């Protein structure tokens, strides 16, 4: 059975982008078809200015939302990254394989480092090494497939490069993973600025739909989405990013093909209305289940404890093998 690994970073409240780009496929497809692990990657949340209490709260909330979105601990392994030491252990070895140049080329590093400098802040070294830790997350588990949104493709590419390089230098140790993206909504854009990604770490804004937004809030955000200057509804992500984003969201929520759906709408207003209702309908069951799980935090903690135990057992042999292969003396 193939192995699947993916993760989500607790740097903000989870968004519709996270759901359509990644989580939904994890619960609808991956957990049924693969030996799958899903991880709240809390160490990654420390790469930018952070508040310790908020990271803890968001980590708990992300884990609860993963279960609310349908991940079933009977079918897959759900855990928190910092509960399994193997990630950090392997990351250091991979830092000894990665180069300074290739990590500096990562788009997310460049964008986030530039934004940090504009704010007058300093850039944490961990922001630069972040994709190497991500590679460790993936490679520690002998992962075949990494289901992610489009924005993570470059990081998975780096992971592949590091796996190949390590294997060539020190002997075959890692599986070389491949990326999978959903057919639609692999990159959900901000409703107020459809040329940039709907990102959870961005400031709270009317352009971001959060998974826990009340139905009225969802409707308002979508009805106020920025559309394009034309009047007819066409799917053209380059020329009509606003309308195309709504069509992608609608297709992601209710099924269908964005280009075909375009033909069914004469006005932006009716497209927005249907998109809003499709999102509300999609989020309803997740929100209800989230509320139930919040009342049963012992259950969620139990799932995470067990998940970490399973993950540790899965990761340790590969990480130990990497330690031996790279030339470190095994403990007696
Ligand atoms: P993160 O936490 O930013 O996002 C989690 C998942 O959601 C996807 N996603 C989106 N998809 C479509 N449209 C959007 N607007 C959108 N925003 C986010 C992301 O592509 C991702 O799949 N570095 C990763 C976390 C990570 C990871 C890993 C992922 C750490 N280690 C190992 C896979 C494997 C990140 O920051 O995702």
PDB file of N, CA and C and ligand atoms in Angstrom, residues 5-11 15-23 26 41 44 81 108 112 130 133-134 137-138 146-152 155-156 185-189 197-200, ligand 1:
ATOM      1  N   UNK A   5       1.841  11.264   3.080  1.00  0.00           N
ATOM      2  CA  UNK A   5       2.073  12.155   4.231  1.00  0.00           C
ATOM      3  C   UNK A   5       1.722  13.578   3.817  1.00  0.00           C
ATOM      4  N   UNK A   6       1.029  14.298   4.717  1.00  0.00           N
ATOM      5  CA  UNK A   6       0.864  15.729   4.487  1.00  0.00           C
ATOM      6  C   UNK A   6       0.710  16.445   5.825  1.00  0.00           C
ATOM      7  N   UNK A   7       0.829  17.761   5.770  1.00  0.00           N
ATOM      8  CA  UNK A   7       0.810  18.510   7.024  1.00  0.00           C
ATOM      9  C   UNK A   7       0.161  19.864   6.869  1.00  0.00           C
ATOM     10  N   UNK A   8      -0.161  20.431   8.017  1.00  0.00           N
ATOM     11  CA  UNK A   8      -0.771  21.755   8.038  1.00  0.00           C
ATOM     12  C   UNK A   8      -0.162  22.540   9.191  1.00  0.00           C
ATOM     13  N   UNK A   9       0.108  23.817   8.924  1.00  0.00           N
ATOM     14  CA  UNK A   9       0.910  24.617   9.840  1.00  0.00           C
ATOM     15  C   UNK A   9      -0.003  25.493  10.707  1.00  0.00           C
ATOM     16  N   UNK A  10       0.108  25.432  12.021  1.00  0.00           N
ATOM     17  CA  UNK A  10      -0.796  26.226  12.873  1.00  0.00           C
ATOM     18  C   UNK A  10      -0.351  27.676  13.042  1.00  0.00           C
ATOM     19  N   UNK A  11      -0.356  28.413  11.929  1.00  0.00           N
ATOM     20  CA  UNK A  11       0.034  29.827  12.005  1.00  0.00           C
ATOM     21  C   UNK A  11      -1.177  30.745  11.928  1.00  0.00           C
ATOM     22  N   UNK A  15      -8.369  27.813   6.583  1.00  0.00           N
ATOM     23  CA  UNK A  15      -9.182  28.517   5.588  1.00  0.00           C
ATOM     24  C   UNK A  15      -9.812  27.546   4.584  1.00  0.00           C
ATOM     25  N   UNK A  16     -10.691  28.121   3.796  1.00  0.00           N
ATOM     26  CA  UNK A  16     -11.296  27.374   2.695  1.00  0.00           C
ATOM     27  C   UNK A  16     -10.214  26.885   1.729  1.00  0.00           C
ATOM     28  N   UNK A  17      -9.142  27.654   1.582  1.00  0.00           N
ATOM     29  CA  UNK A  17      -8.019  27.237   0.726  1.00  0.00           C
ATOM     30  C   UNK A  17      -7.398  25.949   1.256  1.00  0.00           C
ATOM     31  N   UNK A  18      -7.156  25.885   2.565  1.00  0.00           N
ATOM     32  CA  UNK A  18      -6.599  24.658   3.155  1.00  0.00           C
ATOM     33  C   UNK A  18      -7.526  23.475   2.911  1.00  0.00           C
ATOM     34  N   UNK A  19      -8.814  23.751   3.048  1.00  0.00           N
ATOM     35  CA  UNK A  19      -9.791  22.668   2.927  1.00  0.00           C
ATOM     36  C   UNK A  19      -9.864  22.152   1.493  1.00  0.00           C
ATOM     37  N   UNK A  20     -10.066  23.067   0.545  1.00  0.00           N
ATOM     38  CA  UNK A  20     -10.243  22.626  -0.849  1.00  0.00           C
ATOM     39  C   UNK A  20      -8.922  22.154  -1.463  1.00  0.00           C
ATOM     40  N   UNK A  21      -7.836  22.820  -1.068  1.00  0.00           N
ATOM     41  CA  UNK A  21      -6.537  22.478  -1.667  1.00  0.00           C
ATOM     42  C   UNK A  21      -5.937  21.205  -1.105  1.00  0.00           C
ATOM     43  N   UNK A  22      -6.312  20.847   0.133  1.00  0.00           N
ATOM     44  CA  UNK A  22      -5.624  19.715   0.760  1.00  0.00           C
ATOM     45  C   UNK A  22      -6.551  18.830   1.591  1.00  0.00           C
ATOM     46  N   UNK A  23      -7.120  19.377   2.657  1.00  0.00           N
ATOM     47  CA  UNK A  23      -7.789  18.535   3.672  1.00  0.00           C
ATOM     48  C   UNK A  23      -8.906  17.660   3.129  1.00  0.00           C
ATOM     49  N   UNK A  26      -7.632  14.615   1.655  1.00  0.00           N
ATOM     50  CA  UNK A  26      -7.072  13.707   2.666  1.00  0.00           C
ATOM     51  C   UNK A  26      -8.167  12.802   3.219  1.00  0.00           C
ATOM     52  N   UNK A  41       1.926  20.539  11.834  1.00  0.00           N
ATOM     53  CA  UNK A  41       3.376  20.770  11.837  1.00  0.00           C
ATOM     54  C   UNK A  41       3.700  22.027  12.659  1.00  0.00           C
ATOM     55  N   UNK A  44       6.967  24.216  12.418  1.00  0.00           N
ATOM     56  CA  UNK A  44       7.004  25.182  11.308  1.00  0.00           C
ATOM     57  C   UNK A  44       6.377  26.518  11.699  1.00  0.00           C
ATOM     58  N   UNK A  81       3.589  17.267  15.041  1.00  0.00           N
ATOM     59  CA  UNK A  81       4.998  17.095  14.646  1.00  0.00           C
ATOM     60  C   UNK A  81       5.966  17.085  15.841  1.00  0.00           C
ATOM     61  N   UNK A 108       8.515  30.928  -1.148  1.00  0.00           N
ATOM     62  CA  UNK A 108       7.901  31.317   0.126  1.00  0.00           C
ATOM     63  C   UNK A 108       8.923  31.977   1.052  1.00  0.00           C
ATOM     64  N   UNK A 112       8.300  35.760   2.330  1.00  0.00           N
ATOM     65  CA  UNK A 112       8.136  35.992   3.766  1.00  0.00           C
ATOM     66  C   UNK A 112       9.303  36.780   4.345  1.00  0.00           C
ATOM     67  N   UNK A 130      13.337  25.992   6.868  1.00  0.00           N
ATOM     68  CA  UNK A 130      11.991  25.423   6.910  1.00  0.00           C
ATOM     69  C   UNK A 130      11.732  24.337   5.856  1.00  0.00           C
ATOM     70  N   UNK A 133      13.207  21.066   6.901  1.00  0.00           N
ATOM     71  CA  UNK A 133      12.406  20.362   7.920  1.00  0.00           C
ATOM     72  C   UNK A 133      11.197  19.714   7.256  1.00  0.00           C
ATOM     73  N   UNK A 134      10.624  20.412   6.290  1.00  0.00           N
ATOM     74  CA  UNK A 134       9.481  19.838   5.565  1.00  0.00           C
ATOM     75  C   UNK A 134       9.924  18.574   4.821  1.00  0.00           C
ATOM     76  N   UNK A 137      10.039  15.866   7.295  1.00  0.00           N
ATOM     77  CA  UNK A 137       8.680  15.379   7.611  1.00  0.00           C
ATOM     78  C   UNK A 137       8.280  14.281   6.630  1.00  0.00           C
ATOM     79  N   UNK A 138       8.557  14.553   5.371  1.00  0.00           N
ATOM     80  CA  UNK A 138       8.101  13.666   4.296  1.00  0.00           C
ATOM     81  C   UNK A 138       8.970  12.415   4.204  1.00  0.00           C
ATOM     82  N   UNK A 146       2.571  13.129  -1.699  1.00  0.00           N
ATOM     83  CA  UNK A 146       2.352  14.259  -0.798  1.00  0.00           C
ATOM     84  C   UNK A 146       1.194  15.096  -1.363  1.00  0.00           C
ATOM     85  N   UNK A 147      -0.007  14.926  -0.837  1.00  0.00           N
ATOM     86  CA  UNK A 147      -1.140  15.714  -1.360  1.00  0.00           C
ATOM     87  C   UNK A 147      -1.159  17.118  -0.759  1.00  0.00           C
ATOM     88  N   UNK A 148      -0.938  18.108  -1.603  1.00  0.00           N
ATOM     89  CA  UNK A 148      -0.846  19.504  -1.148  1.00  0.00           C
ATOM     90  C   UNK A 148      -1.478  20.431  -2.182  1.00  0.00           C
ATOM     91  N   UNK A 149      -1.706  21.661  -1.782  1.00  0.00           N
ATOM     92  CA  UNK A 149      -2.106  22.701  -2.721  1.00  0.00           C
ATOM     93  C   UNK A 149      -0.904  23.096  -3.570  1.00  0.00           C
ATOM     94  N   UNK A 150      -1.187  23.898  -4.596  1.00  0.00           N
ATOM     95  CA  UNK A 150      -0.143  24.228  -5.572  1.00  0.00           C
ATOM     96  C   UNK A 150       1.040  24.972  -4.955  1.00  0.00           C
ATOM     97  N   UNK A 151       0.770  25.761  -3.918  1.00  0.00           N
ATOM     98  CA  UNK A 151       1.831  26.592  -3.342  1.00  0.00           C
ATOM     99  C   UNK A 151       2.962  25.776  -2.718  1.00  0.00           C
ATOM    100  N   UNK A 152       2.721  24.491  -2.449  1.00  0.00           N
ATOM    101  CA  UNK A 152       3.758  23.682  -1.803  1.00  0.00           C
ATOM    102  C   UNK A 152       4.590  22.869  -2.798  1.00  0.00           C
ATOM    103  N   UNK A 155       8.402  23.176  -2.623  1.00  0.00           N
ATOM    104  CA  UNK A 155       8.992  22.525  -1.450  1.00  0.00           C
ATOM    105  C   UNK A 155       9.092  21.004  -1.649  1.00  0.00           C
ATOM    106  N   UNK A 156       8.091  20.432  -2.291  1.00  0.00           N
ATOM    107  CA  UNK A 156       8.147  18.977  -2.519  1.00  0.00           C
ATOM    108  C   UNK A 156       9.226  18.670  -3.570  1.00  0.00           C
ATOM    109  N   UNK A 185      -9.377  23.929  -7.644  1.00  0.00           N
ATOM    110  CA  UNK A 185      -9.136  24.665  -6.392  1.00  0.00           C
ATOM    111  C   UNK A 185      -7.807  24.283  -5.735  1.00  0.00           C
ATOM    112  N   UNK A 186      -6.787  24.019  -6.549  1.00  0.00           N
ATOM    113  CA  UNK A 186      -5.464  23.715  -5.998  1.00  0.00           C
ATOM    114  C   UNK A 186      -4.790  25.000  -5.510  1.00  0.00           C
ATOM    115  N   UNK A 187      -5.351  26.137  -5.924  1.00  0.00           N
ATOM    116  CA  UNK A 187      -4.827  27.427  -5.453  1.00  0.00           C
ATOM    117  C   UNK A 187      -6.005  28.397  -5.333  1.00  0.00           C
ATOM    118  N   UNK A 188      -6.616  28.414  -4.174  1.00  0.00           N
ATOM    119  CA  UNK A 188      -7.754  29.312  -3.949  1.00  0.00           C
ATOM    120  C   UNK A 188      -7.199  30.704  -3.661  1.00  0.00           C
ATOM    121  N   UNK A 189      -7.759  31.693  -4.334  1.00  0.00           N
ATOM    122  CA  UNK A 189      -7.207  33.040  -4.212  1.00  0.00           C
ATOM    123  C   UNK A 189      -8.003  33.885  -3.216  1.00  0.00           C
ATOM    124  N   UNK A 197      -2.762  34.436  -3.089  1.00  0.00           N
ATOM    125  CA  UNK A 197      -3.336  33.225  -2.475  1.00  0.00           C
ATOM    126  C   UNK A 197      -4.141  33.563  -1.227  1.00  0.00           C
ATOM    127  N   UNK A 198      -5.217  32.815  -1.001  1.00  0.00           N
ATOM    128  CA  UNK A 198      -5.950  32.937   0.256  1.00  0.00           C
ATOM    129  C   UNK A 198      -5.109  32.241   1.327  1.00  0.00           C
ATOM    130  N   UNK A 199      -4.389  33.032   2.125  1.00  0.00           N
ATOM    131  CA  UNK A 199      -3.438  32.444   3.081  1.00  0.00           C
ATOM    132  C   UNK A 199      -3.885  32.666   4.512  1.00  0.00           C
ATOM    133  N   UNK A 200      -3.751  31.621   5.348  1.00  0.00           N
ATOM    134  CA  UNK A 200      -4.229  31.755   6.723  1.00  0.00           C
ATOM    135  C   UNK A 200      -3.341  32.646   7.583  1.00  0.00           C
TER     136      UNK A 200
HETATM  137  P1  LIG B   1      -0.015  25.282   4.973  1.00  0.00           P
HETATM  138  O1  LIG B   1      -0.245  25.086   6.429  1.00  0.00           O
HETATM  139  O2  LIG B   1       0.259  26.656   4.488  1.00  0.00           O
HETATM  140  O3  LIG B   1      -1.223  24.715   4.163  1.00  0.00           O
HETATM  141  C1  LIG B   1      -1.743  23.424   4.395  1.00  0.00           C
HETATM  142  C2  LIG B   1      -2.221  22.842   3.068  1.00  0.00           C
HETATM  143  O4  LIG B   1      -3.210  23.694   2.496  1.00  0.00           O
HETATM  144  C3  LIG B   1      -2.826  24.062   1.175  1.00  0.00           C
HETATM  145  N1  LIG B   1      -3.282  25.445   0.922  1.00  0.00           N
HETATM  146  C4  LIG B   1      -3.997  25.822  -0.136  1.00  0.00           C
HETATM  147  N2  LIG B   1      -4.491  25.131  -1.166  1.00  0.00           N
HETATM  148  C5  LIG B   1      -5.213  25.816  -2.095  1.00  0.00           C
HETATM  149  N3  LIG B   1      -5.450  27.147  -1.998  1.00  0.00           N
HETATM  150  C6  LIG B   1      -4.977  27.877  -0.978  1.00  0.00           C
HETATM  151  N4  LIG B   1      -5.218  29.175  -0.896  1.00  0.00           N
HETATM  152  C7  LIG B   1      -4.205  27.215   0.017  1.00  0.00           C
HETATM  153  N5  LIG B   1      -3.581  27.627   1.157  1.00  0.00           N
HETATM  154  C8  LIG B   1      -3.009  26.524   1.688  1.00  0.00           C
HETATM  155  C9  LIG B   1      -1.311  23.959   1.155  1.00  0.00           C
HETATM  156  O5  LIG B   1      -0.825  23.796  -0.149  1.00  0.00           O
HETATM  157  C10 LIG B   1      -1.089  22.744   2.042  1.00  0.00           C
HETATM  158  O6  LIG B   1      -1.241  21.561   1.297  1.00  0.00           O
HETATM  159  N6  LIG B   1       4.742  23.826   4.371  1.00  0.00           N
HETATM  160  C11 LIG B   1       3.362  23.374   4.495  1.00  0.00           C
HETATM  161  C12 LIG B   1       3.125  22.449   5.663  1.00  0.00           C
HETATM  162  C13 LIG B   1       4.006  21.258   5.707  1.00  0.00           C
HETATM  163  C14 LIG B   1       3.875  20.101   4.901  1.00  0.00           C
HETATM  164  C15 LIG B   1       4.913  19.232   5.338  1.00  0.00           C
HETATM  165  C16 LIG B   1       2.989  19.746   3.901  1.00  0.00           C
HETATM  166  C17 LIG B   1       5.064  21.076   6.529  1.00  0.00           C
HETATM  167  N7  LIG B   1       5.608  19.853   6.331  1.00  0.00           N
HETATM  168  C18 LIG B   1       5.072  17.991   4.758  1.00  0.00           C
HETATM  169  C19 LIG B   1       3.162  18.488   3.299  1.00  0.00           C
HETATM  170  C20 LIG B   1       4.192  17.627   3.725  1.00  0.00           C
HETATM  171  C21 LIG B   1       2.462  24.575   4.697  1.00  0.00           C
HETATM  172  O7  LIG B   1       2.899  25.611   5.098  1.00  0.00           O
HETATM  173  O8  LIG B   1       1.139  24.304   4.489  1.00  0.00           O
END
